[in-house]
């Protein structure tokens, strides 16, 4: 069937490969390519318009986009997701072990993009009955006290799956996280009929293997959509200043302009209200150290 997009209403890109884009409009799905005249990058989640030869000619303005600094030596932007209602940050509590500073990178980038973030800790069954579980729960409590929603899950025991389902229904959620943390297993738990392929963590490196190689949007039975994104091992923040960075730590914002010096780096200057808040217990020492580490990487 030759589907011509004579309706000005755009379709949404629900999957892409290297040179092709799968676009959905209503119940129809169309395979498209990008017009050679189009200079803008097309990403999953974009609303696009195409011509009678199924060439995408227009990308509608995005409501938002979640980006990172592209891997490699150059300074380029990589847009991970566009037009989403929330970013679902997935981190395993074991195999691979949690990287809290990586979580903060995701959270700061979500704050900078003005996209709500939901934290999902997976594989809780692997720490059941251990001291590590108490440590995980303590860290989770810290993030919850800042104001983040955080859900502890296990696809093996179904812990937290119903709670997660209620948090993502009727919304478009972009799953982000390292390889091997269980993003694909989560989608399978939420929608078993998809039966997406998963891979175990490497026993040699204890790092995840890539299962998802391209972003794709899946509909969920209770309503809403899940955007699965490829796992990554590093997350460089994109186009962020020092002032942007501290804005990405909500608990530090009230103290941002209260320091003695207007250009305070919140590191060693006298009269720093951020450091004072840390000493008084109003800001987590861990989160403060995370801020300093991220500041070095800008």
mmCIF file of C-alpha atoms in Angstrom:
data_model
loop_
_atom_site.group_PDB
_atom_site.id
_atom_site.type_symbol
_atom_site.label_atom_id
_atom_site.label_comp_id
_atom_site.label_asym_id
_atom_site.label_seq_id
_atom_site.Cartn_x
_atom_site.Cartn_y
_atom_site.Cartn_z
ATOM 1 C CA UNK A 1 0.000 0.000 0.000
ATOM 2 C CA UNK A 2 1.334 3.431 -0.945
ATOM 3 C CA UNK A 3 0.621 5.723 1.995
ATOM 4 C CA UNK A 4 0.936 9.395 1.120
ATOM 5 C CA UNK A 5 1.101 11.803 4.032
ATOM 6 C CA UNK A 6 -1.322 14.447 2.748
ATOM 7 C CA UNK A 7 -2.530 15.061 6.316
ATOM 8 C CA UNK A 8 -0.438 17.737 8.077
ATOM 9 C CA UNK A 9 -0.541 15.643 11.246
ATOM 10 C CA UNK A 10 2.914 14.065 11.586
ATOM 11 C CA UNK A 11 3.824 10.496 12.389
ATOM 12 C CA UNK A 12 6.193 9.451 15.165
ATOM 13 C CA UNK A 13 9.501 7.670 14.601
ATOM 14 C CA UNK A 14 9.225 4.508 16.720
ATOM 15 C CA UNK A 15 12.418 2.804 15.505
ATOM 16 C CA UNK A 16 15.430 3.592 13.383
ATOM 17 C CA UNK A 17 18.312 1.708 11.866
ATOM 18 C CA UNK A 18 21.350 3.227 10.199
ATOM 19 C CA UNK A 19 19.525 4.721 7.208
ATOM 20 C CA UNK A 20 15.860 3.804 7.661
ATOM 21 C CA UNK A 21 13.140 5.089 9.961
ATOM 22 C CA UNK A 22 9.966 3.290 11.004
ATOM 23 C CA UNK A 23 7.160 5.813 11.377
ATOM 24 C CA UNK A 24 3.749 5.272 12.895
ATOM 25 C CA UNK A 25 0.650 7.359 12.258
ATOM 26 C CA UNK A 26 -2.567 6.008 13.691
ATOM 27 C CA UNK A 27 -2.568 2.265 13.066
ATOM 28 C CA UNK A 28 -0.306 2.499 10.019
ATOM 29 C CA UNK A 29 3.443 1.907 10.058
ATOM 30 C CA UNK A 30 5.570 3.266 7.233
ATOM 31 C CA UNK A 31 9.194 2.600 6.338
ATOM 32 C CA UNK A 32 10.910 5.881 5.464
ATOM 33 C CA UNK A 33 14.297 7.307 4.587
ATOM 34 C CA UNK A 34 15.572 10.821 5.194
ATOM 35 C CA UNK A 35 15.404 13.369 2.400
ATOM 36 C CA UNK A 36 18.847 14.434 1.219
ATOM 37 C CA UNK A 37 17.679 18.024 1.728
ATOM 38 C CA UNK A 38 16.965 17.447 5.427
ATOM 39 C CA UNK A 39 19.892 18.614 7.557
ATOM 40 C CA UNK A 40 18.419 17.905 10.988
ATOM 41 C CA UNK A 41 19.137 14.644 12.765
ATOM 42 C CA UNK A 42 16.160 12.305 13.170
ATOM 43 C CA UNK A 43 15.820 10.383 16.433
ATOM 44 C CA UNK A 44 13.289 7.995 17.923
ATOM 45 C CA UNK A 45 10.407 9.986 19.366
ATOM 46 C CA UNK A 46 10.535 12.678 16.685
ATOM 47 C CA UNK A 47 7.345 13.756 14.954
ATOM 48 C CA UNK A 48 8.015 13.859 11.235
ATOM 49 C CA UNK A 49 6.343 14.581 7.894
ATOM 50 C CA UNK A 50 7.221 12.691 4.691
ATOM 51 C CA UNK A 51 6.574 12.949 0.962
ATOM 52 C CA UNK A 52 4.934 10.525 -1.489
ATOM 53 C CA UNK A 53 8.208 8.616 -1.834
ATOM 54 C CA UNK A 54 8.372 8.059 1.930
ATOM 55 C CA UNK A 55 11.239 10.498 2.370
ATOM 56 C CA UNK A 56 11.139 12.401 5.638
ATOM 57 C CA UNK A 57 11.152 16.086 4.742
ATOM 58 C CA UNK A 58 10.386 17.768 8.072
ATOM 59 C CA UNK A 59 11.120 17.151 11.744
ATOM 60 C CA UNK A 60 8.644 18.994 13.927
ATOM 61 C CA UNK A 61 10.047 21.067 16.833
ATOM 62 C CA UNK A 62 10.749 18.877 19.858
ATOM 63 C CA UNK A 63 9.059 19.376 23.221
ATOM 64 C CA UNK A 64 12.261 18.174 24.871
ATOM 65 C CA UNK A 65 15.304 16.030 24.256
ATOM 66 C CA UNK A 66 17.617 14.000 26.480
ATOM 67 C CA UNK A 67 21.231 14.155 25.352
ATOM 68 C CA UNK A 68 24.764 13.194 26.253
ATOM 69 C CA UNK A 69 28.199 14.022 24.915
ATOM 70 C CA UNK A 70 28.897 11.485 22.198
ATOM 71 C CA UNK A 71 31.575 8.913 22.934
ATOM 72 C CA UNK A 72 34.944 9.548 21.328
ATOM 73 C CA UNK A 73 37.446 12.349 21.192
ATOM 74 C CA UNK A 74 35.271 14.948 19.473
ATOM 75 C CA UNK A 75 32.786 17.266 21.195
ATOM 76 C CA UNK A 76 29.453 16.293 19.706
ATOM 77 C CA UNK A 77 25.921 15.885 20.949
ATOM 78 C CA UNK A 78 24.143 12.538 20.915
ATOM 79 C CA UNK A 79 20.380 12.812 21.363
ATOM 80 C CA UNK A 80 19.185 9.699 23.180
ATOM 81 C CA UNK A 81 15.450 10.411 23.264
ATOM 82 C CA UNK A 82 13.004 13.098 22.158
ATOM 83 C CA UNK A 83 9.489 14.110 23.177
ATOM 84 C CA UNK A 84 9.278 11.972 26.331
ATOM 85 C CA UNK A 85 7.294 12.478 29.530
ATOM 86 C CA UNK A 86 9.960 11.073 31.816
ATOM 87 C CA UNK A 87 13.370 9.430 31.877
ATOM 88 C CA UNK A 88 13.417 6.037 33.607
ATOM 89 C CA UNK A 89 16.962 5.549 34.883
ATOM 90 C CA UNK A 90 17.688 1.853 35.372
ATOM 91 C CA UNK A 91 20.573 0.731 37.580
ATOM 92 C CA UNK A 92 21.294 -2.746 38.899
ATOM 93 C CA UNK A 93 22.331 -3.329 42.505
ATOM 94 C CA UNK A 94 24.624 -6.206 41.459
ATOM 95 C CA UNK A 95 26.087 -7.706 38.275
ATOM 96 C CA UNK A 96 27.017 -5.043 37.307
ATOM 97 C CA UNK A 97 27.440 -3.230 40.607
ATOM 98 C CA UNK A 98 25.804 0.179 40.992
ATOM 99 C CA UNK A 99 27.644 3.296 39.839
ATOM 100 C CA UNK A 100 26.053 6.105 41.810
ATOM 101 C CA UNK A 101 28.059 8.832 40.116
ATOM 102 C CA UNK A 102 26.688 7.622 36.774
ATOM 103 C CA UNK A 103 23.189 7.870 38.244
ATOM 104 C CA UNK A 104 23.920 11.478 39.176
ATOM 105 C CA UNK A 105 25.062 12.190 35.618
ATOM 106 C CA UNK A 106 21.702 10.974 34.342
ATOM 107 C CA UNK A 107 19.786 12.944 36.965
ATOM 108 C CA UNK A 108 21.672 16.186 36.321
ATOM 109 C CA UNK A 109 21.091 15.830 32.576
ATOM 110 C CA UNK A 110 17.383 15.179 33.138
ATOM 111 C CA UNK A 111 17.116 18.248 35.392
ATOM 112 C CA UNK A 112 18.946 20.322 32.773
ATOM 113 C CA UNK A 113 16.511 19.111 30.091
ATOM 114 C CA UNK A 114 13.536 19.738 32.418
ATOM 115 C CA UNK A 115 12.390 16.118 32.101
ATOM 116 C CA UNK A 116 11.114 14.304 35.233
ATOM 117 C CA UNK A 117 13.279 11.365 36.284
ATOM 118 C CA UNK A 118 12.228 8.064 37.833
ATOM 119 C CA UNK A 119 14.920 5.804 39.327
ATOM 120 C CA UNK A 120 14.540 2.025 39.066
ATOM 121 C CA UNK A 121 16.982 -0.255 40.912
ATOM 122 C CA UNK A 122 16.954 -3.796 39.520
ATOM 123 C CA UNK A 123 18.096 -7.277 40.600
ATOM 124 C CA UNK A 124 17.157 -6.779 44.262
ATOM 125 C CA UNK A 125 16.896 -10.578 44.574
ATOM 126 C CA UNK A 126 20.703 -10.769 44.259
ATOM 127 C CA UNK A 127 21.233 -8.835 47.514
ATOM 128 C CA UNK A 128 18.380 -10.366 49.505
ATOM 129 C CA UNK A 129 19.456 -11.061 53.100
ATOM 130 C CA UNK A 130 22.827 -9.305 52.757
ATOM 131 C CA UNK A 131 24.402 -6.204 54.276
ATOM 132 C CA UNK A 132 24.555 -4.818 50.753
ATOM 133 C CA UNK A 133 20.756 -4.642 50.686
ATOM 134 C CA UNK A 134 20.782 -2.380 53.747
ATOM 135 C CA UNK A 135 23.338 -0.142 52.034
ATOM 136 C CA UNK A 136 21.232 -0.014 48.851
ATOM 137 C CA UNK A 137 18.113 0.888 50.816
ATOM 138 C CA UNK A 138 20.004 3.632 52.665
ATOM 139 C CA UNK A 139 21.189 5.179 49.385
ATOM 140 C CA UNK A 140 17.686 4.863 47.939
ATOM 141 C CA UNK A 141 16.338 6.700 50.967
ATOM 142 C CA UNK A 142 18.777 9.561 50.315
ATOM 143 C CA UNK A 143 17.523 10.028 46.769
ATOM 144 C CA UNK A 144 13.916 9.806 47.925
ATOM 145 C CA UNK A 145 14.574 12.538 50.503
ATOM 146 C CA UNK A 146 15.736 14.827 47.683
ATOM 147 C CA UNK A 147 12.392 14.286 45.974
ATOM 148 C CA UNK A 148 13.113 11.572 43.415
ATOM 149 C CA UNK A 149 10.743 8.645 42.957
ATOM 150 C CA UNK A 150 12.765 5.454 43.315
ATOM 151 C CA UNK A 151 11.514 1.895 42.898
ATOM 152 C CA UNK A 152 13.340 -1.272 44.004
ATOM 153 C CA UNK A 153 12.608 -4.125 41.612
ATOM 154 C CA UNK A 154 13.348 -7.723 40.721
ATOM 155 C CA UNK A 155 12.079 -9.395 37.573
ATOM 156 C CA UNK A 156 12.777 -12.760 39.240
ATOM 157 C CA UNK A 157 10.477 -12.180 42.233
ATOM 158 C CA UNK A 158 8.297 -9.481 40.590
ATOM 159 C CA UNK A 159 9.179 -7.081 43.414
ATOM 160 C CA UNK A 160 8.211 -3.531 42.469
ATOM 161 C CA UNK A 161 6.867 -4.425 38.998
ATOM 162 C CA UNK A 162 3.274 -3.397 39.764
ATOM 163 C CA UNK A 163 4.502 -0.149 41.333
ATOM 164 C CA UNK A 164 6.634 0.554 38.273
ATOM 165 C CA UNK A 165 3.712 -0.208 35.967
ATOM 166 C CA UNK A 166 1.544 2.336 37.788
ATOM 167 C CA UNK A 167 4.289 4.975 37.544
ATOM 168 C CA UNK A 168 4.702 4.702 33.787
ATOM 169 C CA UNK A 169 1.156 4.142 32.550
ATOM 170 C CA UNK A 170 -0.311 6.828 30.297
ATOM 171 C CA UNK A 171 3.130 8.326 29.657
ATOM 172 C CA UNK A 172 6.103 7.995 27.317
ATOM 173 C CA UNK A 173 9.115 6.817 29.304
ATOM 174 C CA UNK A 174 12.676 6.545 27.992
ATOM 175 C CA UNK A 175 14.699 3.740 29.581
ATOM 176 C CA UNK A 176 18.364 4.617 30.020
ATOM 177 C CA UNK A 177 21.186 2.794 31.760
ATOM 178 C CA UNK A 178 24.303 0.693 31.417
ATOM 179 C CA UNK A 179 24.404 -2.507 29.423
ATOM 180 C CA UNK A 180 23.360 -5.486 31.522
ATOM 181 C CA UNK A 181 21.320 -3.643 34.165
ATOM 182 C CA UNK A 182 18.081 -5.299 33.048
ATOM 183 C CA UNK A 183 16.255 -2.746 30.898
ATOM 184 C CA UNK A 184 15.030 -5.357 28.430
ATOM 185 C CA UNK A 185 14.027 -7.726 31.243
ATOM 186 C CA UNK A 186 11.954 -4.927 32.756
ATOM 187 C CA UNK A 187 10.089 -4.418 29.486
ATOM 188 C CA UNK A 188 9.466 -8.166 29.271
ATOM 189 C CA UNK A 189 8.100 -8.130 32.844
ATOM 190 C CA UNK A 190 5.791 -5.248 31.968
ATOM 191 C CA UNK A 191 4.719 -6.775 28.639
ATOM 192 C CA UNK A 192 5.552 -10.522 28.490
ATOM 193 C CA UNK A 193 4.112 -10.915 24.993
ATOM 194 C CA UNK A 194 7.015 -8.909 23.561
ATOM 195 C CA UNK A 195 9.477 -11.658 24.595
ATOM 196 C CA UNK A 196 12.481 -9.452 23.852
ATOM 197 C CA UNK A 197 15.875 -11.122 23.761
ATOM 198 C CA UNK A 198 18.149 -10.608 26.780
ATOM 199 C CA UNK A 199 21.782 -11.408 27.482
ATOM 200 C CA UNK A 200 23.659 -12.237 30.659
ATOM 201 C CA UNK A 201 26.450 -10.136 32.094
ATOM 202 C CA UNK A 202 29.946 -11.197 31.038
ATOM 203 C CA UNK A 203 31.549 -13.404 33.712
ATOM 204 C CA UNK A 204 35.004 -12.113 32.770
ATOM 205 C CA UNK A 205 34.435 -8.347 32.919
ATOM 206 C CA UNK A 206 31.259 -8.244 35.069
ATOM 207 C CA UNK A 207 29.982 -5.750 32.498
ATOM 208 C CA UNK A 208 26.809 -5.978 30.487
ATOM 209 C CA UNK A 209 26.638 -7.077 26.893
ATOM 210 C CA UNK A 210 24.588 -4.979 24.497
ATOM 211 C CA UNK A 211 21.160 -6.513 23.819
ATOM 212 C CA UNK A 212 19.391 -3.399 22.566
ATOM 213 C CA UNK A 213 21.346 -1.986 19.618
ATOM 214 C CA UNK A 214 18.858 0.636 18.479
ATOM 215 C CA UNK A 215 16.202 2.705 20.223
ATOM 216 C CA UNK A 216 12.626 1.515 19.830
ATOM 217 C CA UNK A 217 9.228 2.483 21.257
ATOM 218 C CA UNK A 218 6.939 -0.267 22.611
ATOM 219 C CA UNK A 219 3.268 0.169 23.583
ATOM 220 C CA UNK A 220 2.319 -1.062 27.064
ATOM 221 C CA UNK A 221 -0.935 -2.950 27.783
ATOM 222 C CA UNK A 222 -1.944 -0.688 30.680
ATOM 223 C CA UNK A 223 -1.416 2.391 28.512
ATOM 224 C CA UNK A 224 1.647 4.435 27.746
ATOM 225 C CA UNK A 225 4.802 3.719 25.814
ATOM 226 C CA UNK A 226 8.304 2.560 26.716
ATOM 227 C CA UNK A 227 11.309 3.728 24.719
ATOM 228 C CA UNK A 228 14.125 1.209 25.064
ATOM 229 C CA UNK A 229 17.565 2.702 24.364
ATOM 230 C CA UNK A 230 20.932 0.989 23.843
ATOM 231 C CA UNK A 231 22.987 0.430 26.976
ATOM 232 C CA UNK A 232 26.001 2.666 27.460
ATOM 233 C CA UNK A 233 29.057 2.461 29.693
ATOM 234 C CA UNK A 234 29.877 6.163 29.940
ATOM 235 C CA UNK A 235 27.671 9.224 30.059
ATOM 236 C CA UNK A 236 29.296 12.571 29.330
ATOM 237 C CA UNK A 237 27.106 15.581 30.075
ATOM 238 C CA UNK A 238 26.360 17.807 27.107
ATOM 239 C CA UNK A 239 26.767 21.593 26.820
ATOM 240 C CA UNK A 240 26.637 22.241 30.551
ATOM 241 C CA UNK A 241 28.127 25.137 32.525
ATOM 242 C CA UNK A 242 29.072 25.127 36.220
ATOM 243 C CA UNK A 243 25.865 27.014 37.007
ATOM 244 C CA UNK A 244 23.853 24.469 35.022
ATOM 245 C CA UNK A 245 25.537 21.688 36.981
ATOM 246 C CA UNK A 246 24.567 22.918 40.425
ATOM 247 C CA UNK A 247 21.026 23.516 39.145
ATOM 248 C CA UNK A 248 21.040 19.777 38.407
ATOM 249 C CA UNK A 249 21.312 19.113 42.158
ATOM 250 C CA UNK A 250 17.905 20.280 43.464
ATOM 251 C CA UNK A 251 18.965 20.179 47.107
ATOM 252 C CA UNK A 252 21.774 22.676 46.384
ATOM 253 C CA UNK A 253 19.678 25.263 44.531
ATOM 254 C CA UNK A 254 18.528 27.180 47.649
ATOM 255 C CA UNK A 255 22.177 27.863 48.533
ATOM 256 C CA UNK A 256 23.449 28.576 45.012
ATOM 257 C CA UNK A 257 23.386 32.389 45.264
ATOM 258 C CA UNK A 258 23.768 32.716 49.042
ATOM 259 C CA UNK A 259 27.553 32.364 49.143
ATOM 260 C CA UNK A 260 29.891 35.189 50.129
ATOM 261 C CA UNK A 261 31.363 35.336 46.633
ATOM 262 C CA UNK A 262 29.140 35.479 43.546
ATOM 263 C CA UNK A 263 31.551 33.276 41.575
ATOM 264 C CA UNK A 264 31.878 30.688 44.357
ATOM 265 C CA UNK A 265 32.820 27.241 43.041
ATOM 266 C CA UNK A 266 31.455 25.646 46.246
ATOM 267 C CA UNK A 267 34.784 23.943 46.792
ATOM 268 C CA UNK A 268 37.229 25.803 49.045
ATOM 269 C CA UNK A 269 36.036 29.418 49.180
ATOM 270 C CA UNK A 270 35.223 30.942 52.597
ATOM 271 C CA UNK A 271 31.588 31.780 53.204
ATOM 272 C CA UNK A 272 30.309 28.992 50.919
ATOM 273 C CA UNK A 273 26.748 28.214 51.943
ATOM 274 C CA UNK A 274 26.690 24.962 49.997
ATOM 275 C CA UNK A 275 29.577 23.559 52.056
ATOM 276 C CA UNK A 276 27.947 24.929 55.205
ATOM 277 C CA UNK A 277 24.761 23.035 54.336
ATOM 278 C CA UNK A 278 26.835 19.864 53.912
ATOM 279 C CA UNK A 279 28.425 20.320 57.345
ATOM 280 C CA UNK A 280 25.002 20.918 58.908
ATOM 281 C CA UNK A 281 23.580 17.767 57.328
ATOM 282 C CA UNK A 282 21.176 19.494 54.929
ATOM 283 C CA UNK A 283 23.065 18.186 51.880
ATOM 284 C CA UNK A 284 24.355 14.622 51.601
ATOM 285 C CA UNK A 285 28.190 14.477 51.763
ATOM 286 C CA UNK A 286 28.051 11.801 49.059
ATOM 287 C CA UNK A 287 26.029 14.001 46.724
ATOM 288 C CA UNK A 288 28.356 16.928 47.393
ATOM 289 C CA UNK A 289 31.399 14.815 46.468
ATOM 290 C CA UNK A 290 29.552 13.660 43.373
ATOM 291 C CA UNK A 291 28.958 17.304 42.429
ATOM 292 C CA UNK A 292 32.678 18.081 42.784
ATOM 293 C CA UNK A 293 33.614 15.097 40.630
ATOM 294 C CA UNK A 294 31.153 16.072 37.894
ATOM 295 C CA UNK A 295 32.425 19.646 38.036
ATOM 296 C CA UNK A 296 35.933 18.403 37.214
ATOM 297 C CA UNK A 297 34.580 16.659 34.121
ATOM 298 C CA UNK A 298 32.876 19.687 32.579
#
